[in-house]
PDB file of C-alpha atoms in Angstrom:
ATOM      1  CA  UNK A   1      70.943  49.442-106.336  1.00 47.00           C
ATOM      2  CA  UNK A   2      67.590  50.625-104.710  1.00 49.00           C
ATOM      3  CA  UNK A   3      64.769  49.032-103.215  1.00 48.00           C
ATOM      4  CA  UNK A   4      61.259  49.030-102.996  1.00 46.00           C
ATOM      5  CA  UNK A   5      60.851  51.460-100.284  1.00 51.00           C
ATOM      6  CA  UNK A   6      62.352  53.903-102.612  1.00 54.00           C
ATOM      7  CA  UNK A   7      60.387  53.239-105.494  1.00 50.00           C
ATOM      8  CA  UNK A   8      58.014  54.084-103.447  1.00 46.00           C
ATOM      9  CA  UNK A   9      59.386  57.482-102.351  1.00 48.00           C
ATOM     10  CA  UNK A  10      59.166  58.281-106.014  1.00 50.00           C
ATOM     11  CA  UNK A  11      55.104  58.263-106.481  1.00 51.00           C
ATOM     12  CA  UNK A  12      55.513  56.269-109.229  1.00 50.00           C
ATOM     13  CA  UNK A  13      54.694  52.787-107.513  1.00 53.00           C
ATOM     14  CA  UNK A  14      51.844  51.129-105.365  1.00 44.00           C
ATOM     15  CA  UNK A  15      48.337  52.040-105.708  1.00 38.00           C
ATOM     16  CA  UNK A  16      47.037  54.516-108.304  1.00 39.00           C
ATOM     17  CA  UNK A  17      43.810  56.646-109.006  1.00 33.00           C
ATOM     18  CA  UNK A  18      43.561  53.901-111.951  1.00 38.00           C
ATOM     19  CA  UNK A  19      43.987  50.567-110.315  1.00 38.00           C
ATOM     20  CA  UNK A  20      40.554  48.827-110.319  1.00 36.00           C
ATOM     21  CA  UNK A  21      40.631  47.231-107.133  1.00 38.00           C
ATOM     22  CA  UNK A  22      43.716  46.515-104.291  1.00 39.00           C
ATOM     23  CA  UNK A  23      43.939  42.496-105.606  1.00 45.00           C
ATOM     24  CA  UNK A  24      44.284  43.430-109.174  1.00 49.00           C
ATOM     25  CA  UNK A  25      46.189  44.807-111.681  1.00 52.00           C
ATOM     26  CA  UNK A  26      45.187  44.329-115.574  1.00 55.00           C
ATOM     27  CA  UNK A  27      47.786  42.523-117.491  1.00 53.00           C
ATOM     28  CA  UNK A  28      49.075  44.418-120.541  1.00 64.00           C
ATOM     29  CA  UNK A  29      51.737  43.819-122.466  1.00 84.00           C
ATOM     30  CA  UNK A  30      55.363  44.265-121.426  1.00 93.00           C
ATOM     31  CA  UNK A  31      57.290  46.875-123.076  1.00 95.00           C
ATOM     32  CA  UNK A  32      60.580  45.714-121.943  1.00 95.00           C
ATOM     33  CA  UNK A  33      59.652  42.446-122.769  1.00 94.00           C
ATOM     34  CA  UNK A  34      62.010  42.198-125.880  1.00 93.00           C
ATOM     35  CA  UNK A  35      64.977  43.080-123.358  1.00 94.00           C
ATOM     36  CA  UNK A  36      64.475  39.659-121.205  1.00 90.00           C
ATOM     37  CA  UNK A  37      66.989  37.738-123.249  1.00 82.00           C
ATOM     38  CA  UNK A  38      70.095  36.839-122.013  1.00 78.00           C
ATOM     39  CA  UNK A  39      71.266  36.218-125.157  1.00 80.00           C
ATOM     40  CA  UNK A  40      73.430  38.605-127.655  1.00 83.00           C
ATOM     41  CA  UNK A  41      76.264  41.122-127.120  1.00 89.00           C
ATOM     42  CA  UNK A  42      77.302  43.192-123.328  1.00 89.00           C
ATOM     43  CA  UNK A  43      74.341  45.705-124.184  1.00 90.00           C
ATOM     44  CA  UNK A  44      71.855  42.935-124.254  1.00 91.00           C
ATOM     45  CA  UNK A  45      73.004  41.308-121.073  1.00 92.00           C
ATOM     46  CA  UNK A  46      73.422  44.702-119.931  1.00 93.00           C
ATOM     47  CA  UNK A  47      69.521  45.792-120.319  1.00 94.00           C
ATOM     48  CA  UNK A  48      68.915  41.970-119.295  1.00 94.00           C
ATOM     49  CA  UNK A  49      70.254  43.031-116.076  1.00 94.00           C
ATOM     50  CA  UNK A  50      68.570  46.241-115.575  1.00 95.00           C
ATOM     51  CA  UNK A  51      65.111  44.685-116.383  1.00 96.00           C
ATOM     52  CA  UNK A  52      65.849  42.143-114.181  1.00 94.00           C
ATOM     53  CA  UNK A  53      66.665  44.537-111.212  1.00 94.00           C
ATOM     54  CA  UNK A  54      63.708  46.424-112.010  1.00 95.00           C
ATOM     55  CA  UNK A  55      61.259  43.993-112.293  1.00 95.00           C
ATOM     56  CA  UNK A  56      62.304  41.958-108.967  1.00 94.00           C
ATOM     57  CA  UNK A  57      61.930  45.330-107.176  1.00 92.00           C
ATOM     58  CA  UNK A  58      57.855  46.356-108.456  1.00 94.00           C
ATOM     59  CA  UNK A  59      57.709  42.855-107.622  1.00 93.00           C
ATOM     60  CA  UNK A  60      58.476  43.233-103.918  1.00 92.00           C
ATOM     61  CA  UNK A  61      56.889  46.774-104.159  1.00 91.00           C
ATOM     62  CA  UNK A  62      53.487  45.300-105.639  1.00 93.00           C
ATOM     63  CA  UNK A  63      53.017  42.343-102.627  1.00 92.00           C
ATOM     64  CA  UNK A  64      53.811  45.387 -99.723  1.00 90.00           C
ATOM     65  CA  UNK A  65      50.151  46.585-101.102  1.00 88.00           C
ATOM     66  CA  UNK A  66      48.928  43.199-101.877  1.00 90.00           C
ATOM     67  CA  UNK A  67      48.390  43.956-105.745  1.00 90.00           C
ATOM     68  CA  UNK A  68      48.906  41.425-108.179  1.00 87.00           C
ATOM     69  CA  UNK A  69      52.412  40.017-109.055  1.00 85.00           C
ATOM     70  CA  UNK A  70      52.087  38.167-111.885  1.00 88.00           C
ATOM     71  CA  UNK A  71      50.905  40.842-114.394  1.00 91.00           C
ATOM     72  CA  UNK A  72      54.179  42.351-116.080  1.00 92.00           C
ATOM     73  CA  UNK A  73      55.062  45.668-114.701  1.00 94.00           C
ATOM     74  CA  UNK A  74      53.388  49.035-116.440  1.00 95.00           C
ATOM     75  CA  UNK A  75      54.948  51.565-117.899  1.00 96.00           C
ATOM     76  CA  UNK A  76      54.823  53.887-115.023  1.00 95.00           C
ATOM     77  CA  UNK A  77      56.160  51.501-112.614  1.00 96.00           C
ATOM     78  CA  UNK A  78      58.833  51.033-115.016  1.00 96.00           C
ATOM     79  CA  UNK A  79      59.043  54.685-115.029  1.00 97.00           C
ATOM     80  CA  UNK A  80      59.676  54.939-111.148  1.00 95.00           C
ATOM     81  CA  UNK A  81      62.237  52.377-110.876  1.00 94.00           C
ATOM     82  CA  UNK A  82      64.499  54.270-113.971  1.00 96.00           C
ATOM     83  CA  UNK A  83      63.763  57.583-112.033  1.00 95.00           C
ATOM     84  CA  UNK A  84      64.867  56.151-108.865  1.00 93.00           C
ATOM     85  CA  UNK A  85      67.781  54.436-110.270  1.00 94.00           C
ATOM     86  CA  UNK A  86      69.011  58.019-111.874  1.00 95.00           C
ATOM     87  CA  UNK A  87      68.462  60.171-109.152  1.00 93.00           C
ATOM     88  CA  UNK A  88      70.839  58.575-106.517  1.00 91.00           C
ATOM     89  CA  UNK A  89      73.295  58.749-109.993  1.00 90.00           C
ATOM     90  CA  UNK A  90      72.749  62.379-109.999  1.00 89.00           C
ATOM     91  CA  UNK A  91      72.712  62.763-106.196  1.00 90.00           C
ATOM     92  CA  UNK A  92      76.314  61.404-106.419  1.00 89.00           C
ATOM     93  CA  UNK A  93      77.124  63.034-109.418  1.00 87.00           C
ATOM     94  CA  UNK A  94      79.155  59.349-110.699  1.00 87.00           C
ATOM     95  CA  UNK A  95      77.676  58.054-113.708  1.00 89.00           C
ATOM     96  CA  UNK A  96      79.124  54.380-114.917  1.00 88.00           C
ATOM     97  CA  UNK A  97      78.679  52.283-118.157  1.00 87.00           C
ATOM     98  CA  UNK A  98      76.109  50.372-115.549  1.00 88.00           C
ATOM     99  CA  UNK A  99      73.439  52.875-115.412  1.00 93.00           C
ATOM    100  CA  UNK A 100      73.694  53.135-119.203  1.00 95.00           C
ATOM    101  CA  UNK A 101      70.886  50.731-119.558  1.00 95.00           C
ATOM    102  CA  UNK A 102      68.066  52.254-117.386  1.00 96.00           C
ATOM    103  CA  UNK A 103      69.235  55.271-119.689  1.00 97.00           C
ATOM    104  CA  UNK A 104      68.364  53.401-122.445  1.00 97.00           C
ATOM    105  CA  UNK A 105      65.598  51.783-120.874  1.00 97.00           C
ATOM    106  CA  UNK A 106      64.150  54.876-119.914  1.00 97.00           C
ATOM    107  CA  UNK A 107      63.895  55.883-123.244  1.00 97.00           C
ATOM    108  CA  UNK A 108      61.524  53.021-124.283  1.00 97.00           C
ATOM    109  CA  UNK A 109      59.754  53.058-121.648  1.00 97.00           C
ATOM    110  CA  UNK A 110      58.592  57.127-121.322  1.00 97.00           C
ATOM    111  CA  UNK A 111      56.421  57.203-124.678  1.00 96.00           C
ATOM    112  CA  UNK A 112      54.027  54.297-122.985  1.00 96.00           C
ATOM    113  CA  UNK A 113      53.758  56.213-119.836  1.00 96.00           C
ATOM    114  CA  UNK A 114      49.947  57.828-119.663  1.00 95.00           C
ATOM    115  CA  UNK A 115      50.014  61.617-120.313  1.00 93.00           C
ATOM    116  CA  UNK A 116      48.583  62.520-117.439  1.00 93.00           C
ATOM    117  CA  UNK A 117      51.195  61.061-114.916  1.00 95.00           C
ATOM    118  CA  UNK A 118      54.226  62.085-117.294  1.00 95.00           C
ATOM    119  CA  UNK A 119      53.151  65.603-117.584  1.00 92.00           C
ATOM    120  CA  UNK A 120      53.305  65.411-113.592  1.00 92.00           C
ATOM    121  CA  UNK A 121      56.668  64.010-113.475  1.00 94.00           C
ATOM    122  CA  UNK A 122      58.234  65.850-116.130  1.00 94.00           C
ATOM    123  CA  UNK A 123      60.187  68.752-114.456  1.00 94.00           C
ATOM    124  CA  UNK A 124      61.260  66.014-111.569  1.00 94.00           C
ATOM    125  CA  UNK A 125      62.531  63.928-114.722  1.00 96.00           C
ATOM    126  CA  UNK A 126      64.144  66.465-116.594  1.00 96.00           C
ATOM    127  CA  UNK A 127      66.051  67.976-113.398  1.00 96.00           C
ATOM    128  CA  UNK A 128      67.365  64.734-112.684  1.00 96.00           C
ATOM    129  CA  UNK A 129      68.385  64.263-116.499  1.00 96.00           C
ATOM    130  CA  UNK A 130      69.913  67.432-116.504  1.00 96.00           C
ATOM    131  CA  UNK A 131      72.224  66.328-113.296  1.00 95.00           C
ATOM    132  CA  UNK A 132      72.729  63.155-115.056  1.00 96.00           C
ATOM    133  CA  UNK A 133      74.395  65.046-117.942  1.00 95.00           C
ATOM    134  CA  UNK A 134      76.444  67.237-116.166  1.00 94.00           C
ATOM    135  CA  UNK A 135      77.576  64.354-113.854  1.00 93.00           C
ATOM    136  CA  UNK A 136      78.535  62.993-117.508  1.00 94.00           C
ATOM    137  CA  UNK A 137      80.645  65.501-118.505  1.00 91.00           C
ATOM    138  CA  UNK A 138      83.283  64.200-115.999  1.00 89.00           C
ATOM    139  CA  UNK A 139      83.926  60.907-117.871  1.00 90.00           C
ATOM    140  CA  UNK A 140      87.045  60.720-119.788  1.00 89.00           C
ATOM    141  CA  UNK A 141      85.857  57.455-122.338  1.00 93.00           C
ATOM    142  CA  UNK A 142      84.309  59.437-125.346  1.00 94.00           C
ATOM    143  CA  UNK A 143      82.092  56.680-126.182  1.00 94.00           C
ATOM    144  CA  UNK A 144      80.566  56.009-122.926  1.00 94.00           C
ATOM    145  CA  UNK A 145      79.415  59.708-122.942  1.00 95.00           C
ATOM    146  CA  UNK A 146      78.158  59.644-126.532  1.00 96.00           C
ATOM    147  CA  UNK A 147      75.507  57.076-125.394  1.00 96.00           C
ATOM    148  CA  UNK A 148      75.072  59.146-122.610  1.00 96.00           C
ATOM    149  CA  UNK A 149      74.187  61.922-124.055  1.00 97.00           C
ATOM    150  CA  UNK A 150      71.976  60.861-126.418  1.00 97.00           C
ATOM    151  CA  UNK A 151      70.171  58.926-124.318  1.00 98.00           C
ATOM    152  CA  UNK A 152      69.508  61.492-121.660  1.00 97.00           C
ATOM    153  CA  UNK A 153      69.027  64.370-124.676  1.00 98.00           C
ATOM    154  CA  UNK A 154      65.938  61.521-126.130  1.00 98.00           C
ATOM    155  CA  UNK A 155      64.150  61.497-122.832  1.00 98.00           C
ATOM    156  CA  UNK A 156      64.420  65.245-122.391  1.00 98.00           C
ATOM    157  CA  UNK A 157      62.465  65.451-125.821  1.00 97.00           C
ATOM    158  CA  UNK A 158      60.192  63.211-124.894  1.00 97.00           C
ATOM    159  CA  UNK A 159      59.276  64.861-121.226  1.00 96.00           C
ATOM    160  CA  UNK A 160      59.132  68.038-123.074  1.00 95.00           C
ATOM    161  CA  UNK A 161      56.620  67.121-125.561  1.00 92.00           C
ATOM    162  CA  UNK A 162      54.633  66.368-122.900  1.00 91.00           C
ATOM    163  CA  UNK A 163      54.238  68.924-120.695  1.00 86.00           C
ATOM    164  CA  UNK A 164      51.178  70.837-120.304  1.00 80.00           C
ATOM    165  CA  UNK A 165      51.460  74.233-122.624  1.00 73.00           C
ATOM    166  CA  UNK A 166      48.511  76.091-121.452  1.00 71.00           C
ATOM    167  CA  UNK A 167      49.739  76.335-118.031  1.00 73.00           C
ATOM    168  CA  UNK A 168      52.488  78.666-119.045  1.00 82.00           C
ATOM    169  CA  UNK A 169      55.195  75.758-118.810  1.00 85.00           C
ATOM    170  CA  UNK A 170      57.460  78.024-121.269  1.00 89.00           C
ATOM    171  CA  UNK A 171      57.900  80.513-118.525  1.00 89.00           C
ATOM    172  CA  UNK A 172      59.428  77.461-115.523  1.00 91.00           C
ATOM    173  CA  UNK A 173      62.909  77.265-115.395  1.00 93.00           C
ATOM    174  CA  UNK A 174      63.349  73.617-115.407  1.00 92.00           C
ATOM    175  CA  UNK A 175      61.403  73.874-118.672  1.00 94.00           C
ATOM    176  CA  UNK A 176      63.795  76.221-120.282  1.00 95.00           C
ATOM    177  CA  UNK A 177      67.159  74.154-118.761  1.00 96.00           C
ATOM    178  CA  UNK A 178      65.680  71.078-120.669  1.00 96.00           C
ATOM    179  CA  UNK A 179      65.001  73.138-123.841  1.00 97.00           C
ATOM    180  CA  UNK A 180      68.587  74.807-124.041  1.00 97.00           C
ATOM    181  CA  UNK A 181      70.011  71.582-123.341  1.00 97.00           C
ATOM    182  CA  UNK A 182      68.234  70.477-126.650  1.00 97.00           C
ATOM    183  CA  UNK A 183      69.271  73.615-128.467  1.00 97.00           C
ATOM    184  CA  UNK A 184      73.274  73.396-127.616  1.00 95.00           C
ATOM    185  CA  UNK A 185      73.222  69.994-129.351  1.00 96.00           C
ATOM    186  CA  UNK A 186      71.593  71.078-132.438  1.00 95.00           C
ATOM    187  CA  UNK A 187      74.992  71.443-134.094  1.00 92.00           C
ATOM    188  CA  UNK A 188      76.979  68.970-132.254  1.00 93.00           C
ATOM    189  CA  UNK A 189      79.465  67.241-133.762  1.00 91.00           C
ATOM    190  CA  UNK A 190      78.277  63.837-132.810  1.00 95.00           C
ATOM    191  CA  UNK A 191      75.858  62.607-135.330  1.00 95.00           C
ATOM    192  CA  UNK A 192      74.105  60.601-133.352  1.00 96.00           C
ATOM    193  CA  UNK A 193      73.370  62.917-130.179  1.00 97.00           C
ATOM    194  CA  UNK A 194      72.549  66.082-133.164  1.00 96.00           C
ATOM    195  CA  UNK A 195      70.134  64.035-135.016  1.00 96.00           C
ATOM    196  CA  UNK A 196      68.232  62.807-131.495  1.00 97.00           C
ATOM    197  CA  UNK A 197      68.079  66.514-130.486  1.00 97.00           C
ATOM    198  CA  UNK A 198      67.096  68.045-134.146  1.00 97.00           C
ATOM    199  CA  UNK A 199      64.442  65.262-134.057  1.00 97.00           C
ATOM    200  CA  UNK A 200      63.355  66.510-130.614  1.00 97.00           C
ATOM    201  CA  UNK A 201      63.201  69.999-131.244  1.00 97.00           C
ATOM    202  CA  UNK A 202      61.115  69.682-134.238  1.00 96.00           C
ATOM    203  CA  UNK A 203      58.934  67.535-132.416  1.00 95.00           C
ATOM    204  CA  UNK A 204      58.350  70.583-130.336  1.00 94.00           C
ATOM    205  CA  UNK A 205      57.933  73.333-133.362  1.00 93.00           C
ATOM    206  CA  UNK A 206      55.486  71.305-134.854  1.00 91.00           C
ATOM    207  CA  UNK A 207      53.262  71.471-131.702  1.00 88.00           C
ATOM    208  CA  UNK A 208      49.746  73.026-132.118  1.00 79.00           C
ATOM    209  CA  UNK A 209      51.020  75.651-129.047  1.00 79.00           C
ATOM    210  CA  UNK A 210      50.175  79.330-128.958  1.00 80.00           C
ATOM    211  CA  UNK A 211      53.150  79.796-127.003  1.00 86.00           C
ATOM    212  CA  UNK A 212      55.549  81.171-129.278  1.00 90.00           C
ATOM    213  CA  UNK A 213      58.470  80.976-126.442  1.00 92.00           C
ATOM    214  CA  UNK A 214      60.021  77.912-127.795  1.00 93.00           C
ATOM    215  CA  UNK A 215      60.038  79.372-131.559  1.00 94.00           C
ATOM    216  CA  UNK A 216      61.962  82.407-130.322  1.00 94.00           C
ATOM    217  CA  UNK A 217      64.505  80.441-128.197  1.00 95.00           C
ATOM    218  CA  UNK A 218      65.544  78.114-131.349  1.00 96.00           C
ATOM    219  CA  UNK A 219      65.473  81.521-133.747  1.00 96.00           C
ATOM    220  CA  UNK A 220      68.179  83.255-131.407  1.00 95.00           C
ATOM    221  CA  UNK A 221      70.521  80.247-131.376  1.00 95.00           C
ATOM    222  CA  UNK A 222      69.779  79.480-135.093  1.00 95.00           C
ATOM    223  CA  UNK A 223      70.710  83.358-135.505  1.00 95.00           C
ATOM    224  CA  UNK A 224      73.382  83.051-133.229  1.00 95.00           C
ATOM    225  CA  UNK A 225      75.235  80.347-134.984  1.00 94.00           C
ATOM    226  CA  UNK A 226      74.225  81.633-138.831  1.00 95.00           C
ATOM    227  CA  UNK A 227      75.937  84.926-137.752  1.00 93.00           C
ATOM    228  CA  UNK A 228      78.805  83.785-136.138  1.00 92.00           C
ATOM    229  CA  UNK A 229      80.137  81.610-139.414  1.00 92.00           C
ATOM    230  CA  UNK A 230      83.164  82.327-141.213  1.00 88.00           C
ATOM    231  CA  UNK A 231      84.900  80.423-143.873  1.00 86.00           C
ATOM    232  CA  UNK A 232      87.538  79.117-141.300  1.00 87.00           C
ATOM    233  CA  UNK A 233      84.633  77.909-138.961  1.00 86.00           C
ATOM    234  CA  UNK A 234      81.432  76.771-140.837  1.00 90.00           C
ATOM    235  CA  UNK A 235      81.006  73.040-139.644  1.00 90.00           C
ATOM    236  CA  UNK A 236      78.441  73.653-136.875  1.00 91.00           C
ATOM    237  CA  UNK A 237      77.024  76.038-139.086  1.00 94.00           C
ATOM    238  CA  UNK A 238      76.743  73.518-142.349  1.00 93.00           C
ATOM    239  CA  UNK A 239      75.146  71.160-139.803  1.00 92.00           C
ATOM    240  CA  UNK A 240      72.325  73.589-138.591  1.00 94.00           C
ATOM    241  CA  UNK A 241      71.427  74.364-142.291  1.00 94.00           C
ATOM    242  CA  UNK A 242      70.625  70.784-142.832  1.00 92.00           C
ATOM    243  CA  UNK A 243      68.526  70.576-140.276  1.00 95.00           C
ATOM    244  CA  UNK A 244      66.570  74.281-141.107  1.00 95.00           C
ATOM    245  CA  UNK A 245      65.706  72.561-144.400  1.00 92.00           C
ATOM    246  CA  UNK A 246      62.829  71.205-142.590  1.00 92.00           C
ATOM    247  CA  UNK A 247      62.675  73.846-139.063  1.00 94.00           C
ATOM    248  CA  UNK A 248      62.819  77.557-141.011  1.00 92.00           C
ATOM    249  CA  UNK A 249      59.295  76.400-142.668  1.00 89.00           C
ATOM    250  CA  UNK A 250      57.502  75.502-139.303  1.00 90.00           C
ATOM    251  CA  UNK A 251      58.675  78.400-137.757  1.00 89.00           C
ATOM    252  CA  UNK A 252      55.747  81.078-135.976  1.00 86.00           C
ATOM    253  CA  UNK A 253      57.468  84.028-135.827  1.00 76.00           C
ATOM    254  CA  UNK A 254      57.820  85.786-139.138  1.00 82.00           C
ATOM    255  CA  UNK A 255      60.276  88.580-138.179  1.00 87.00           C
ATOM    256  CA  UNK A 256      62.831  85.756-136.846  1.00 91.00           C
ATOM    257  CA  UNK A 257      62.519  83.580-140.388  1.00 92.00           C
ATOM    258  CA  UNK A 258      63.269  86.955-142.094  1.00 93.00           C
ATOM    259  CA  UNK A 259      66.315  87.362-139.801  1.00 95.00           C
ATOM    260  CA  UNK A 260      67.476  83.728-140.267  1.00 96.00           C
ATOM    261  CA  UNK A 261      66.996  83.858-143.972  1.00 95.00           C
ATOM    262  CA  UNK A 262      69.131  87.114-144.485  1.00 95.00           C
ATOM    263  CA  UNK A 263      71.706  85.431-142.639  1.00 95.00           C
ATOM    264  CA  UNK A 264      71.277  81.989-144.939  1.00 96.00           C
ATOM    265  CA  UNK A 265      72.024  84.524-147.696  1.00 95.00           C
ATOM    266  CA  UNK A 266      75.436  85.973-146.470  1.00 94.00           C
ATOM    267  CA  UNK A 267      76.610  82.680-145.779  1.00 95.00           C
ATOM    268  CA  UNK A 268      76.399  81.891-150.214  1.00 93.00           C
ATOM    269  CA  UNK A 269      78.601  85.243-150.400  1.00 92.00           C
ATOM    270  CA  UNK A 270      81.604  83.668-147.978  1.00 91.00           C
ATOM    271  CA  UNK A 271      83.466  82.208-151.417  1.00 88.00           C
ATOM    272  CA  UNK A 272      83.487  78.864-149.502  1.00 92.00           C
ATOM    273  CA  UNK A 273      81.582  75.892-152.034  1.00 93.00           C
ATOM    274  CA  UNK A 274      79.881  73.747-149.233  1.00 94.00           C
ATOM    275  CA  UNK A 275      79.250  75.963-147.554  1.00 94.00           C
ATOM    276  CA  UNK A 276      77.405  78.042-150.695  1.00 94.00           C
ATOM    277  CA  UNK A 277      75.783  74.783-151.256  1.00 95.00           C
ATOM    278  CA  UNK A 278      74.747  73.924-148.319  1.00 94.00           C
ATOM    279  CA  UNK A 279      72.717  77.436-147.855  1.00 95.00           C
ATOM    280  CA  UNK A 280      70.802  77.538-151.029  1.00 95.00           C
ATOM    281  CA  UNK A 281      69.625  74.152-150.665  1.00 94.00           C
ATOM    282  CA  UNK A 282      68.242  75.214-147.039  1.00 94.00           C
ATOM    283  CA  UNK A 283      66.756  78.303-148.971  1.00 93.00           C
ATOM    284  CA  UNK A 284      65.208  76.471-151.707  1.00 91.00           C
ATOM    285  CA  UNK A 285      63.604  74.324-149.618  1.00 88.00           C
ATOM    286  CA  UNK A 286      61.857  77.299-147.076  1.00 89.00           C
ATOM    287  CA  UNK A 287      60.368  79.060-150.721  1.00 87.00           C
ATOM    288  CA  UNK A 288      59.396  76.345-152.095  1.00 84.00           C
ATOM    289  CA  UNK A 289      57.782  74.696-148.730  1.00 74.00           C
ATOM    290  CA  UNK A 290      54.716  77.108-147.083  1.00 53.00           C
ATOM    291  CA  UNK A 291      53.760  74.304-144.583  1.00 44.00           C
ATOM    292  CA  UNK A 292      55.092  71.172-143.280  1.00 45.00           C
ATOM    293  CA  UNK A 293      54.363  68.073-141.312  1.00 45.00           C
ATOM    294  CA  UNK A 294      55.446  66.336-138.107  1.00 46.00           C
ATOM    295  CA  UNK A 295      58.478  64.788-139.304  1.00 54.00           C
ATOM    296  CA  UNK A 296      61.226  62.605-139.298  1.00 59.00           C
ATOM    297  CA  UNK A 297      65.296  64.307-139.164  1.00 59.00           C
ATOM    298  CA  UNK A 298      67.137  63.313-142.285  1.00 56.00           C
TER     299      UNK A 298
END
């Protein structure tokens, strides 16, 4: 539950820089609008709900500063109500199968929020994200915490993709925290939450950024992991090299790739098949690929 009054504690309500006038506020198009529907399985009632909830409270938020009520809400006062929701979650450190659905929610929503206001919020979003998770981690129903995860591990990606790079962001802590937390999925088991957090981190690698920090973060777990393989333990490791197929080639630092690709090597010498397979598809693919676009995980 929350209320207006702390919506409005979050900065992400009321008034803005952008609204034309106090009476108005230009109708746009809803992007929760496909949630409204009562109709379909406990997820879709679920999100029903939390759309609801949301929507009732910008309502009540919007006539305390006279703006206009009958536009749908924007996706920054959307924004504010899933922050607000998650922070007293991670202020209480109990996380419930309810507050799944702003999770989700938040995740549609933070790709339609403008740059400029997401790039201010992102270090308040991804410390209250990364309380979320480790609130998570107390849960004892695997599934519920699947979701979880992913969800939380999408929006990091997201706020991280959006934070300002010139400003030495690569050098704040809560910008590293989010990172890692991207990084330690990379090869989790969980095909879901690995392929939201591959898909995230190569978001980030493909960057135009001349801030090599995030290059050199992935390269020391990617050497980390390569190193650490043995024929008894090579899942995490045969998961990784799928993924490489499309990182090693977008990677800045040439020392690192050299590192990472002796590694690759040793792996084909273990006597283990898959394994063997596994690697010199990963290293045909970085020889015979010099450059590569913004893409989608496999």
């Amino acid at each position: 539950c929350f209320s207006a009054q702390t919506m409005a504690a979050s900065g992400l309500s009321g008034p803005t820089p952008s609204t034309p006038s106090p009476g108005n506020i230009k109708a746009e198009s809803d992007v929760l609008q496909r949630f409204r529907k009562t109709k379909g399985d406990a997820d879709a009632k679920s999100r029903y709900l939390a759309v609801t909830v949301l929507t009732e409270v910008i309502s009540e938020q919007r006539q305390q500063h006279g703006l206009n009520t009958s536009a749908p809400p924007t996706p920054t006062e959307y924004f504010g109500g899933c922050i607000v929701v998650l922070e007293s979650v991670a202020k209480q450190k109990q996380v419930t199968d309810q507050h799944v659905s702003f999770l989700f929610l938040l995740t549609v929503v933070l790709p339609s929020v403008p740059g400029g206001i997401l790039r201010k919020k992102s270090e308040e979003c991804l410390r209250i994200l990364a309380s979320v998770l480790q609130a998570a981690q107390r849960l004892r129903n695997p599934l519920l915490l699947n979701r979880i995860d992913k969800y939380c591990i999408a929006s990091v990606g997201i706020c991280l993709n959006s934070v300002d790079h010139a400003n030495g962001a690569w050098m704040r802590r809560p910008i590293l925290s989010a990172y890692e937390i991207l990084l330690k999925a990379l090869p989790d088991s969980r095909p879901k939450v690995r392929k939201t957090a591959q898909q995230a981190v190569l978001n980030i690698l493909c960057q135009r950024c001349k801030d090599r920090t995030p290059h050199k973060l992935f390269s020391k777990v990617c050497i980390s992991v390569l190193s650490s393989c043995s024929v008894t333990d090579c899942t995490s490791t045969m998961q990784l090299l799928s993924f490489l197929n499309q990182a090693l080639p977008v990677l800045k630092s040439g020392s690192d790739k050299k590192v990472i690709v002796k590694e690759i090597v040793r792996l084909t010498g273990l006597h283990h098949n898959d394994l063997a397979r596994c690697a010199l598809v990963t290293l045909n693919a970085y020889f015979s690929t010099s450059t590569t676009t913004h893409g989608k995980v496999r």
